[in-house]
Amino acid sequence: MAPGSSLLLGLKLFMGFLAAAWVSFWILKPTKSWKRSWHLAEELANDTFLRDCGLNVVVFCLPVMGLAILAYIHMHFHQERKQRKLTRSWDAAFSRPIIVKSLIGVISLGELLAVSLFLCFVSWTYYSDVSSDFKKLVPYASLNLNRWQLKVMNLGIRAGTVSEVCLTVMLFPILRGMSFLRIFGIQFEAAVRYHTWIAHAFLWLCTLHGVIIMFIWGQKKVLLKEITTWQRVGRVNLAGAIGLIAGLTIWITSLPVIRRKYFQFFYITHHTYIVFIGFFLLHAGEKHFYLVFSGVFLFSLDKVLCFIQSRREVCIVSARVLPCKAVELILPKEPSMKYKPMSTIYLKVPSISKFEWHPFSITSSCYQDEKNVSLLIKCQGKWTKALYSKISSIKDEKLGQLKSLVVAFEGPYGPSASLYERYSNLVLIAGGSGITPFMSLLNEISSRSSSARSYPTKILLIYCIKRTQDLSMLTPMSALLHPPSPKLKNFNMKIFVTQDEESPGAAELLDEALQLEKVTFGTERSHISVGIIQEGLLWRATVAALSFTVFLLSLVLLSNIFVHQVHGKPNRKAYPSWINELFVLTSFIIAMSCSAVATVLFRYQSSRKKHKDIKYSESTKQKQGSSYETDQKCSLPIRPEMYFKQRPIFSDVLSDVSNGSTEDENIGVFVCGPDPMKESVASFCKGNFKIDNCKTGSSFSFVFHSVNFSL
């Protein structure tokens, strides 16, 4: 039973308090009063068991960890609550497109405000630090710098300080299972671009930091000496140089021209972030590392949980080969595993590649089929072509002993709430493979009980394809349209074939596409009782709290035991700086190990409880019947409107939707396709954010939502 609204309100208020406290710390950090008070607080903390290291962790890491833990709890209790209708609310205003055509895509009002506030904060931090340094220019003992050289050196140093602000939040958008941004309805695929924006700013600042400082060293003829010396105490310049090289390697290989053509190379080199973070710790020191540690900790914990989940493998239950060079895969899952529409799953096929992982949109609903999950994969690269060839070769073989195809997985990952439930009138616009996220949405609407949720009463699907044979991409929707669901009686579809002329057999081709045969796979004994399972949100909150507590206790204990004390205070000159970094690294490894062990034990107990005496292969055979099957032959009850050799004019299509609207509610417009399609729809929604229908007297808005199906 879902808890009362008072509990959810309390969680929101507490999360707001933690977020405000964390932001306030960062805003006050560059000020003189903060620096004076902070030095005093560290001296007082050194007289306690917590020590200065524990104080830094509590102040700069605990608010973020607490926010994440409360977000997981809130999402767990909120996911079964009914979504409110989106009428005249701030949500609609924040979703309004403001910048339609740009190098970074469509920018909404909410995104523009967030970017503006972040830039103001970065500018404030840099200005405060630089102005403070210029008022009190402290000469370097090892360098005889004049006044202008001191100023330039401080400019470079503070560029590195500001880069820490970017590094602090850079890893939050790419959290998968541990993502707390989903509480705002932000999907992982959409959040990746926030990571890209912040990463570009971060690496520009890091490069500026390194270039300016090396320029001054070059002026004083000490560049080689400074960059090759490993300092015993303080900043380690060599570690900074190595970290900068690792960061530039990641940056260059992340450029679209390299990432799209050589994805595997990009994927491998991106893992040099481990080198970068390690040498950042050695270069900046443990106190600066505590500032960014919350993001590093959550990201590492997320990777540990993903790694544990990915060790499990399943056998594909069945597959279907489509004429448009696509395959539909059916994977087994635990009946207790629930996921939201438009969720994604990461897939690896060891027989194709032991290292490549690729994300795909789920096309099924967990309420449509409790034991299986469906994926639709189109050939768009070497890996997907290899998968298509493998499935096709198995399909073409003669009947005999059924082969098995083993895959590994991560996920599913998706939004914490279904945004489409906020609208009575829904427009879905898809191009090519962009239809896949909407299949799960439509299946969700048709399969859920009417008493459970409030669903859109009117749905329009606009689907754009290049060739007539691409109509077979609609094959997974055959169960949805035959017979049509009562909840989809106001469902209309418009199909635009942009490159082919109209042919007499186009309608028959669509019918044939909905009758394609499936091939059922065998299951190996070691995999037959394993379905896709995933830890719940409450477990993520528990393991996050456990691991962070272990880290803090380990760090404080190591500091109290091994750091030499002089008159009750740590004597930092008695030991090298790397000792503190070693304490951080050791505590981090202990915390991650505890979280891994706890997760493995939890999964083992859950697996034992759920899978005892279950023989999945027998239940599959009884359900499937034979190795090949054909869907029941039938024709579409309602023919979609088909247009050939033309592209949709979205202003005309969406205007027709507005003319037929009689309710005083907003129209949700979800777009999944290429950037030009998104820009065209966003331009219309921007210009028609508020519409007054003179005939009916109703007032409504087109609320734009961009859906990504690829990274």
XYZ file of C-alpha atoms in Angstrom:
711
model
C 0.000 0.000 0.000
C 1.353 3.419 -0.939
C 2.050 5.666 2.019
C 0.182 8.885 2.649
C 1.014 12.152 0.990
C 2.309 13.480 4.323
C 5.257 11.066 4.232
C 6.113 12.013 0.659
C 5.840 15.694 1.546
C 8.162 15.170 4.498
C 10.707 13.436 2.278
C 10.529 16.276 -0.249
C 11.062 18.910 2.438
C 14.027 17.041 3.894
C 15.539 16.588 0.422
C 15.050 20.288 -0.245
C 16.779 21.133 3.032
C 19.789 18.922 2.223
C 20.071 20.320 -1.303
C 19.865 23.902 -0.015
C 22.494 23.197 2.650
C 24.896 21.646 0.131
C 24.500 24.507 -2.350
C 24.936 27.042 0.463
C 28.225 25.442 1.495
C 29.539 25.796 -2.041
C 28.343 29.408 -2.385
C 29.939 30.430 0.929
C 33.141 28.449 0.386
C 35.065 31.181 -1.561
C 34.267 33.918 1.002
C 36.718 35.152 3.647
C 34.316 34.493 6.503
C 33.898 30.869 5.418
C 37.649 30.295 5.107
C 38.272 31.799 8.531
C 35.477 29.787 10.150
C 36.448 26.610 8.296
C 40.056 26.676 9.547
C 38.741 27.101 13.078
C 36.257 24.232 12.608
C 39.041 21.933 11.356
C 41.179 22.733 14.388
C 38.279 21.941 16.698
C 37.500 18.726 14.803
C 41.108 17.533 15.194
C 40.548 17.445 18.943
C 37.672 14.993 18.454
C 37.365 11.468 17.118
C 35.957 12.800 13.833
C 39.174 14.652 12.839
C 39.371 17.153 10.007
C 38.959 14.417 7.375
C 35.657 13.328 8.895
C 34.477 16.936 9.055
C 35.160 17.436 5.337
C 33.273 14.260 4.448
C 30.288 15.141 6.643
C 29.955 18.708 5.340
C 30.547 18.171 1.615
C 29.487 14.535 1.058
C 26.796 13.722 3.610
C 24.156 16.138 2.177
C 24.461 14.592 -1.297
C 24.409 11.033 0.026
C 21.417 11.847 2.216
C 19.655 13.458 -0.746
C 20.279 10.381 -2.900
C 19.104 7.961 -0.200
C 15.913 9.932 0.428
C 15.330 10.185 -3.331
C 15.437 6.382 -3.655
C 12.946 6.037 -0.799
C 10.684 8.705 -2.287
C 10.726 7.075 -5.740
C 9.895 3.695 -4.188
C 6.802 4.998 -2.414
C 5.779 7.351 -5.208
C 5.937 4.906 -8.122
C 2.531 3.375 -7.417
C 0.744 6.648 -6.787
C -1.578 8.073 -9.374
C -0.048 10.814 -11.524
C -1.739 14.168 -11.358
C -2.993 15.757 -14.531
C -0.721 18.408 -15.990
C -2.772 21.531 -16.544
C -1.499 25.042 -15.832
C 1.558 24.110 -13.804
C 5.214 24.975 -13.563
C 6.064 21.625 -15.116
C 4.523 22.620 -18.421
C 6.364 25.946 -18.399
C 9.727 24.326 -17.670
C 9.203 21.869 -20.554
C 8.635 24.670 -23.063
C 11.341 24.756 -25.781
C 13.251 28.052 -25.746
C 16.223 27.393 -28.028
C 15.173 25.125 -30.888
C 18.141 25.053 -33.244
C 21.569 24.822 -31.636
C 24.690 22.676 -31.660
C 23.536 20.984 -28.461
C 19.939 20.305 -29.508
C 16.614 21.605 -28.227
C 16.896 23.538 -24.955
C 13.870 23.856 -22.675
C 13.157 26.676 -20.238
C 14.071 24.473 -17.271
C 17.386 23.488 -18.843
C 18.184 27.089 -19.746
C 17.512 28.242 -16.177
C 19.640 25.428 -14.733
C 22.551 26.214 -17.070
C 22.289 29.933 -16.312
C 22.326 29.361 -12.549
C 25.280 26.996 -12.854
C 27.257 29.506 -14.943
C 26.481 32.247 -12.419
C 27.701 30.019 -9.605
C 30.923 29.128 -11.463
C 31.547 32.796 -12.253
C 30.939 33.769 -8.628
C 33.358 31.134 -7.358
C 36.081 32.151 -9.792
C 35.634 35.877 -9.149
C 35.669 35.469 -5.360
C 38.811 33.343 -5.353
C 40.719 35.492 -7.854
C 39.803 38.805 -6.215
C 40.877 37.437 -2.833
C 44.196 36.255 -4.270
C 44.892 39.564 -6.018
C 44.369 41.511 -2.802
C 46.999 39.385 -1.076
C 49.617 38.166 -3.537
C 51.723 35.583 -1.717
C 55.086 34.903 -3.448
C 56.184 31.324 -4.086
C 59.319 30.347 -2.194
C 60.655 28.183 -5.035
C 59.890 30.695 -7.805
C 61.013 34.311 -8.069
C 57.895 35.672 -9.765
C 57.140 39.306 -10.453
C 53.708 40.815 -9.849
C 52.145 40.045 -13.239
C 53.488 36.476 -13.156
C 51.956 35.991 -9.716
C 48.607 37.218 -11.012
C 48.702 34.956 -14.064
C 49.727 32.011 -11.883
C 46.760 32.652 -9.573
C 44.432 32.826 -12.573
C 45.609 29.370 -13.633
C 45.376 27.921 -10.133
C 41.829 29.203 -9.667
C 40.817 27.721 -13.030
C 41.691 24.363 -11.475
C 39.707 25.237 -8.349
C 36.614 26.087 -10.399
C 36.983 22.840 -12.360
C 36.275 21.018 -9.095
C 32.765 22.479 -9.190
C 32.195 20.808 -12.569
C 33.717 17.510 -11.440
C 31.423 17.506 -8.399
C 28.253 17.303 -10.513
C 29.671 15.781 -13.714
C 29.064 12.170 -12.682
C 25.508 12.597 -11.364
C 23.798 12.524 -14.812
C 25.399 9.207 -15.855
C 24.305 7.215 -12.822
C 22.129 4.301 -13.929
C 20.700 2.196 -11.120
C 21.779 4.729 -8.485
C 20.445 7.754 -10.374
C 18.480 10.167 -8.188
C 17.810 12.567 -11.094
C 14.941 10.256 -12.076
C 12.945 11.893 -9.319
C 12.698 14.871 -11.722
C 11.594 12.596 -14.580
C 15.011 12.738 -16.284
C 15.918 9.541 -18.106
C 19.487 8.267 -18.288
C 19.659 8.725 -22.070
C 18.527 12.353 -21.771
C 20.835 13.064 -18.831
C 23.891 11.924 -20.798
C 23.942 15.231 -22.656
C 24.112 17.107 -19.326
C 27.188 15.037 -18.534
C 28.608 16.006 -21.936
C 28.036 19.726 -21.363
C 29.637 19.695 -17.919
C 32.519 17.502 -19.098
C 33.372 19.949 -21.892
C 33.455 22.847 -19.420
C 35.473 20.789 -16.930
C 38.145 19.770 -19.436
C 38.422 23.298 -20.821
C 39.109 24.542 -17.287
C 41.583 21.722 -16.609
C 43.428 22.500 -19.839
C 43.484 26.214 -19.011
C 44.769 25.393 -15.524
C 47.616 23.264 -16.848
C 48.600 25.517 -19.765
C 48.801 28.712 -17.670
C 50.879 27.133 -14.916
C 53.235 25.440 -17.382
C 53.568 28.750 -19.222
C 54.830 30.457 -16.049
C 57.183 27.551 -15.357
C 58.487 27.911 -18.888
C 59.052 31.629 -18.307
C 61.233 30.785 -15.292
C 63.017 27.891 -17.102
C 61.829 25.325 -14.526
C 59.151 23.523 -16.561
C 60.989 20.199 -16.848
C 62.012 20.241 -13.200
C 58.528 21.024 -11.878
C 56.663 18.606 -14.118
C 58.940 15.613 -13.396
C 59.283 16.026 -9.620
C 57.127 14.025 -7.214
C 56.674 16.361 -4.262
C 56.691 14.760 -0.825
C 54.287 17.282 0.693
C 51.611 19.352 -1.050
C 50.641 19.338 -4.720
C 52.164 16.606 -6.883
C 52.753 18.245 -10.256
C 53.621 15.018 -12.082
C 50.297 13.497 -10.985
C 48.514 16.555 -12.354
C 50.258 16.204 -15.719
C 49.344 12.507 -15.965
C 45.750 13.256 -15.005
C 45.530 16.003 -17.628
C 46.814 13.643 -20.330
C 44.193 11.053 -19.307
C 41.466 13.705 -19.391
C 42.492 14.950 -22.824
C 42.499 11.354 -24.100
C 38.918 10.906 -22.918
C 37.937 14.263 -24.397
C 39.388 13.656 -27.855
C 37.988 10.131 -28.210
C 34.546 11.395 -27.111
C 34.189 13.705 -30.093
C 31.242 12.631 -32.304
C 33.447 11.992 -35.335
C 35.380 9.351 -33.356
C 32.647 8.046 -31.066
C 30.193 7.235 -33.857
C 32.691 5.518 -36.145
C 34.812 3.794 -33.496
C 32.435 3.207 -30.598
C 34.440 0.337 -29.119
C 37.602 2.469 -29.090
C 35.660 5.294 -27.440
C 34.194 2.878 -24.887
C 37.589 1.445 -23.914
C 39.433 4.765 -23.689
C 36.597 6.250 -21.638
C 37.597 3.887 -18.835
C 40.774 5.911 -18.348
C 38.580 8.002 -16.041
C 39.927 5.656 -13.354
C 43.438 6.944 -14.087
C 42.212 10.529 -14.117
C 40.377 10.333 -10.783
C 43.280 8.509 -9.118
C 45.846 11.094 -10.183
C 43.443 13.924 -9.388
C 43.464 12.653 -5.801
C 47.275 12.579 -5.754
C 47.588 16.001 -7.378
C 44.919 17.994 -5.542
C 45.161 16.269 -2.169
C 42.566 14.594 -0.021
C 40.839 17.796 1.141
C 40.047 18.889 -2.406
C 39.045 15.324 -3.239
C 36.405 15.358 -0.490
C 34.682 18.199 -2.364
C 34.012 15.966 -5.378
C 33.876 12.651 -3.560
C 30.076 12.323 -3.381
C 29.805 12.031 -7.175
C 32.768 9.646 -7.380
C 31.334 7.506 -4.575
C 27.834 7.195 -6.068
C 29.264 6.532 -9.523
C 31.556 3.792 -8.188
C 28.738 2.221 -6.190
C 26.560 2.281 -9.298
C 29.314 0.524 -11.263
C 29.690 -2.141 -8.577
C 25.961 -2.929 -8.619
C 25.892 -2.955 -12.435
C 28.892 -5.290 -12.525
C 27.242 -7.724 -10.122
C 24.012 -7.716 -12.117
C 25.863 -8.177 -15.415
C 27.517 -11.386 -14.185
C 24.173 -13.148 -14.578
C 23.251 -14.497 -17.972
C 19.970 -15.585 -19.507
C 18.974 -17.588 -22.543
C 16.859 -15.882 -25.178
C 13.374 -17.404 -25.138
C 12.476 -16.584 -28.738
C 13.274 -14.211 -31.572
C 11.684 -12.881 -34.721
C 13.547 -11.722 -37.842
C 11.981 -8.722 -39.596
C 12.375 -7.806 -43.295
C 13.652 -4.325 -42.369
C 16.900 -5.799 -41.037
C 15.726 -5.885 -37.440
C 15.229 -8.592 -34.830
C 12.818 -8.870 -31.943
C 14.239 -10.642 -28.880
C 12.223 -12.138 -26.021
C 14.166 -12.465 -22.738
C 12.986 -14.085 -19.494
C 12.497 -11.976 -16.388
C 11.288 -12.313 -12.848
C 7.516 -11.690 -12.497
C 8.246 -9.399 -9.549
C 10.419 -7.077 -11.628
C 8.518 -3.935 -12.656
C 9.625 -1.179 -14.988
C 8.177 1.975 -16.468
C 7.384 2.530 -20.146
C 10.266 3.860 -22.265
C 12.818 2.045 -20.109
C 16.083 0.719 -21.536
C 18.173 -2.374 -20.973
C 21.873 -2.909 -21.658
C 22.648 -6.073 -23.583
C 25.804 -8.078 -24.216
C 26.019 -11.193 -26.396
C 29.215 -13.030 -25.359
C 29.271 -15.077 -28.564
C 29.598 -11.796 -30.523
C 31.740 -9.752 -28.141
C 32.728 -10.313 -24.526
C 33.064 -6.602 -23.799
C 30.528 -4.652 -25.876
C 27.376 -3.422 -24.142
C 24.605 -1.691 -26.057
C 21.410 -0.008 -24.746
C 18.028 -0.850 -26.281
C 14.506 0.341 -25.564
C 12.083 -2.174 -24.093
C 9.024 -2.646 -26.309
C 6.886 -4.690 -23.910
C 5.090 -3.851 -20.690
C 5.650 -5.656 -17.405
C 1.848 -5.854 -17.087
C 1.483 -7.323 -20.556
C 3.853 -10.262 -19.926
C 5.071 -10.917 -16.396
C 7.666 -13.527 -17.393
C 9.247 -11.977 -20.478
C 10.660 -8.702 -21.715
C 10.906 -7.750 -25.408
C 13.527 -5.780 -27.322
C 13.484 -4.589 -30.933
C 16.963 -4.168 -32.426
C 17.643 -2.731 -35.876
C 20.905 -3.195 -37.801
C 22.803 0.065 -37.525
C 26.376 -1.047 -36.813
C 28.798 -3.970 -36.783
C 27.503 -5.421 -33.518
C 23.803 -5.273 -34.445
C 24.557 -6.699 -37.897
C 26.385 -9.618 -36.272
C 23.382 -10.246 -34.004
C 20.995 -10.120 -36.968
C 23.151 -12.614 -38.905
C 23.328 -14.976 -35.944
C 19.550 -14.994 -35.402
C 18.914 -15.357 -39.147
C 21.287 -18.314 -39.457
C 19.559 -20.133 -36.607
C 16.154 -19.436 -38.159
C 17.221 -20.802 -41.562
C 18.626 -24.046 -40.191
C 16.589 -27.206 -40.435
C 14.519 -28.302 -37.493
C 16.477 -30.364 -35.048
C 17.983 -29.821 -31.646
C 17.188 -26.271 -30.606
C 20.163 -24.019 -30.100
C 20.506 -21.628 -27.199
C 21.702 -18.039 -27.322
C 23.059 -16.687 -24.048
C 23.114 -12.963 -23.284
C 24.108 -10.798 -20.329
C 22.170 -7.718 -19.269
C 22.004 -4.619 -17.107
C 18.841 -2.817 -16.119
C 16.168 -2.006 -16.875
C 16.663 1.713 -16.371
C 13.862 4.197 -16.800
C 11.984 7.156 -15.321
C 10.547 6.916 -11.825
C 7.153 8.192 -13.017
C 5.177 7.908 -16.233
C 4.878 11.412 -17.638
C 2.307 10.377 -20.229
C -0.248 9.732 -17.467
C -0.482 13.468 -16.912
C -2.235 14.018 -20.242
C -5.652 13.129 -21.601
C -4.549 13.986 -25.130
C -1.288 12.443 -26.323
C 0.705 12.832 -29.548
C 3.551 10.375 -30.201
C 5.951 11.237 -33.032
C 8.570 8.665 -34.037
C 11.112 8.246 -36.787
C 12.645 4.886 -37.721
C 13.897 3.055 -34.623
C 12.372 5.806 -32.510
C 9.125 3.829 -32.468
C 10.523 1.364 -29.917
C 10.075 3.454 -26.723
C 6.455 4.179 -27.665
C 5.648 0.484 -28.086
C 6.147 -0.087 -24.369
C 4.010 2.964 -23.626
C 1.108 1.736 -25.781
C 1.420 -1.782 -24.380
C 1.306 -0.327 -20.879
C -1.896 1.574 -21.611
C -3.605 -1.428 -23.195
C -2.628 -3.952 -20.506
C -3.104 -2.098 -17.209
C -6.434 -2.288 -15.419
C -8.587 0.775 -15.871
C -8.948 1.248 -12.118
C -5.211 1.383 -11.531
C -4.355 4.547 -13.424
C -5.818 7.376 -15.434
C -4.691 7.069 -19.025
C -4.866 9.292 -22.106
C -8.270 9.098 -23.751
C -7.016 10.194 -27.166
C -3.717 9.098 -28.748
C -2.226 9.964 -32.124
C 0.878 8.128 -33.364
C 2.824 9.711 -36.237
C 5.428 7.320 -37.608
C 7.982 8.281 -40.283
C 9.970 5.653 -42.207
C 12.157 5.706 -45.315
C 11.089 2.514 -47.100
C 7.903 0.489 -47.316
C 9.660 -2.567 -45.912
C 10.248 -0.604 -42.693
C 6.562 -1.169 -41.943
C 7.680 -4.456 -40.413
C 9.019 -2.435 -37.462
C 5.385 -2.409 -36.312
C 5.385 -6.214 -35.942
C 5.677 -6.157 -32.110
C 2.456 -4.111 -32.039
C 0.416 -6.946 -33.586
C -0.818 -8.123 -30.192
C -1.750 -4.544 -29.404
C -3.928 -4.041 -32.485
C -5.549 -7.494 -32.774
C -8.018 -7.195 -31.224
C -7.752 -3.495 -30.372
C -7.717 -2.696 -26.665
C -10.794 -0.885 -25.289
C -8.387 1.708 -23.848
C -7.076 2.385 -27.375
C -10.397 2.914 -29.137
C -9.440 6.570 -29.702
C -6.038 5.548 -31.016
C -5.104 6.783 -34.511
C -1.981 6.218 -36.546
C -0.462 8.146 -39.433
C 2.417 6.577 -41.349
C 4.680 8.598 -43.646
C 6.898 6.707 -46.115
C 9.370 9.359 -47.235
C 11.316 7.655 -50.061
C 8.962 5.122 -51.708
C 6.061 5.661 -54.053
C 2.628 4.339 -53.184
C 2.163 0.706 -54.200
C -1.057 -1.356 -54.321
C 0.363 -3.984 -51.970
C 1.444 -1.631 -49.186
C -1.516 -2.469 -46.959
C -1.031 -6.195 -47.551
C 2.656 -5.801 -46.731
C 1.695 -4.329 -43.382
C -0.610 -7.289 -42.711
C 2.154 -9.725 -43.620
C 4.563 -7.943 -41.307
C 2.175 -8.580 -38.433
C 2.220 -12.342 -39.124
C 5.958 -13.066 -39.083
C 7.070 -16.314 -37.525
C 9.059 -16.670 -34.324
C 11.892 -19.043 -33.592
C 12.102 -20.487 -30.108
C 15.502 -21.175 -28.606
C 16.653 -23.970 -26.335
C 17.846 -23.234 -22.808
C 21.040 -24.458 -21.238
C 20.700 -26.151 -17.901
C 22.875 -23.601 -16.139
C 20.660 -20.742 -17.308
C 17.121 -22.094 -17.273
C 16.230 -20.865 -13.791
C 17.684 -17.411 -14.214
C 15.570 -14.481 -15.305
C 16.280 -10.770 -15.292
C 16.122 -9.501 -11.723
C 17.062 -6.147 -10.255
C 17.441 -4.803 -6.759
C 14.688 -2.447 -5.700
C 14.978 1.195 -4.750
C 14.841 0.443 -1.034
C 17.839 -1.856 -1.380
C 19.757 0.861 -3.222
C 18.996 3.276 -0.397
C 20.152 0.668 2.124
C 23.389 -0.200 0.346
C 24.194 3.497 -0.226
C 23.746 4.258 3.477
C 25.723 1.154 4.478
C 28.674 1.789 2.177
C 28.939 5.491 3.046
C 28.857 4.731 6.772
C 31.583 2.108 6.323
C 33.713 4.579 4.361
C 33.396 7.330 6.963
C 34.163 4.990 9.881
C 37.121 3.424 8.071
C 38.589 6.817 7.180
C 38.249 8.186 10.708
C 39.666 5.022 12.299
C 42.677 4.929 9.980
C 43.381 8.599 10.650
C 43.180 8.130 14.412
C 45.295 4.982 14.444
C 48.125 5.756 12.033
C 48.532 9.545 11.907
C 51.200 10.673 14.358
C 49.762 13.160 16.847
C 51.689 16.115 18.305
C 49.933 17.855 21.220
C 46.620 16.385 20.100
C 46.987 17.624 16.505
C 48.157 15.725 13.433
C 51.751 16.511 12.508
C 51.455 16.791 8.716
C 55.166 17.451 8.255
C 56.049 14.121 9.843
C 54.612 12.056 6.986
C 54.234 12.488 3.204
C 50.982 13.683 1.664
C 50.307 10.373 -0.054
C 49.577 8.801 3.354
C 46.287 10.708 3.526
C 45.444 9.703 -0.043
C 46.183 6.098 0.878
C 43.716 6.329 3.769
C 41.041 7.625 1.392
C 41.724 4.889 -1.157
C 41.782 2.135 1.482
C 38.525 3.307 3.064
C 36.961 3.543 -0.385
C 37.965 -0.040 -1.258
C 36.617 -1.307 2.083
C 33.275 0.458 1.510
C 32.900 -0.835 -2.058
C 33.818 -4.362 -0.941
C 31.185 -4.289 1.796
C 28.536 -3.080 -0.646
C 29.504 -5.793 -3.143
C 29.375 -8.559 -0.531
C 26.039 -7.318 0.821
C 24.555 -7.156 -2.695
C 25.786 -10.628 -3.634
C 24.304 -12.094 -0.447
C 21.036 -10.246 -1.014
C 20.785 -11.490 -4.603
C 21.648 -15.022 -3.520
C 18.907 -15.086 -0.899
C 16.391 -13.542 -3.307
C 17.316 -15.972 -6.065
C 17.012 -18.942 -3.737
C 13.614 -17.838 -2.556
C 12.192 -17.038 -6.000
C 13.689 -19.777 -8.133
C 13.406 -22.832 -5.972
C 12.107 -25.819 -7.944
C 11.260 -23.685 -11.011
C 11.906 -25.234 -14.406
C 11.585 -22.425 -16.834
C 12.252 -24.540 -19.906
C 9.190 -26.708 -19.361
C 6.891 -23.748 -18.790
C 8.266 -22.100 -21.921
C 7.651 -25.189 -24.049
C 4.102 -25.535 -22.780
C 3.452 -21.894 -23.558
C 5.213 -21.730 -26.928
C 4.173 -25.209 -28.112
C 6.766 -25.741 -30.862
C 10.020 -24.365 -32.148
C 8.266 -22.209 -34.725
C 5.017 -20.371 -34.418
C 3.020 -17.908 -36.444
C 0.782 -15.239 -35.010
C -2.877 -15.695 -35.689
C -3.721 -14.316 -39.112
C -5.892 -11.285 -39.042
C -6.200 -7.881 -40.622
C -6.033 -4.469 -39.067
C -9.408 -3.462 -37.573
C -8.603 0.188 -38.284
C -6.380 1.031 -41.210
C -3.737 3.669 -40.458
C -3.520 6.688 -42.710
C -0.550 6.141 -45.028
C 1.267 8.858 -46.977
C 3.956 8.116 -49.550
C 6.845 10.167 -50.915
C 6.303 12.963 -48.419
C 7.320 14.123 -44.980
C 4.827 15.239 -42.354
C 4.253 18.963 -41.964
C 4.013 18.970 -38.187
C 2.460 22.417 -37.993
C -0.521 21.160 -40.011
C -0.808 17.808 -38.234
C -0.598 19.286 -34.748
C -2.975 22.108 -35.652
C -5.578 19.474 -36.536
C -5.078 17.989 -33.079
C -5.657 21.359 -31.429
C -8.801 21.993 -33.481
C -10.289 18.746 -32.242
C -9.510 19.413 -28.602
C -12.465 20.406 -26.455
C -10.958 19.971 -22.992
C -9.205 22.635 -20.949
C -6.084 20.493 -20.626
C -2.613 20.344 -22.103
C -1.569 18.109 -24.985
C 1.531 16.015 -24.383
C 3.829 15.773 -27.411
C 6.512 13.065 -27.175
C 9.136 12.958 -29.940
C 11.705 10.229 -30.567
C 13.696 10.525 -33.752
C 16.447 12.463 -35.530
C 17.357 16.006 -34.483
C 15.633 17.757 -37.438
C 12.358 16.069 -36.474
C 12.718 17.168 -32.848
C 13.583 20.711 -33.894
C 10.542 20.950 -36.169
C 8.145 19.729 -33.476
C 9.821 21.838 -30.784
C 9.476 24.924 -32.981
C 5.719 24.359 -33.252
C 5.348 23.723 -29.499
C 7.360 26.852 -28.744
C 5.144 29.016 -30.943
C 1.919 27.368 -29.746
C 2.601 27.051 -26.044
C -0.710 28.690 -25.167
C -3.727 28.263 -27.465
C -7.267 29.524 -26.976
C -9.865 27.571 -28.921
C -12.532 30.110 -29.884
C -15.048 27.433 -30.876
C -15.017 25.544 -27.591
C -13.680 28.210 -25.261
C -10.958 25.871 -24.058
C -7.351 26.851 -23.394
C -4.414 24.467 -23.596
C -0.737 24.107 -24.413
C 1.418 21.744 -26.437
C 3.930 20.388 -23.909
C 7.099 19.144 -25.617
C 8.986 16.051 -24.407
C 12.096 14.745 -26.153
C 12.677 10.988 -25.862
C 16.095 9.516 -26.636
C 16.510 5.895 -27.707
C 20.279 5.955 -28.206
C 23.337 7.473 -26.522
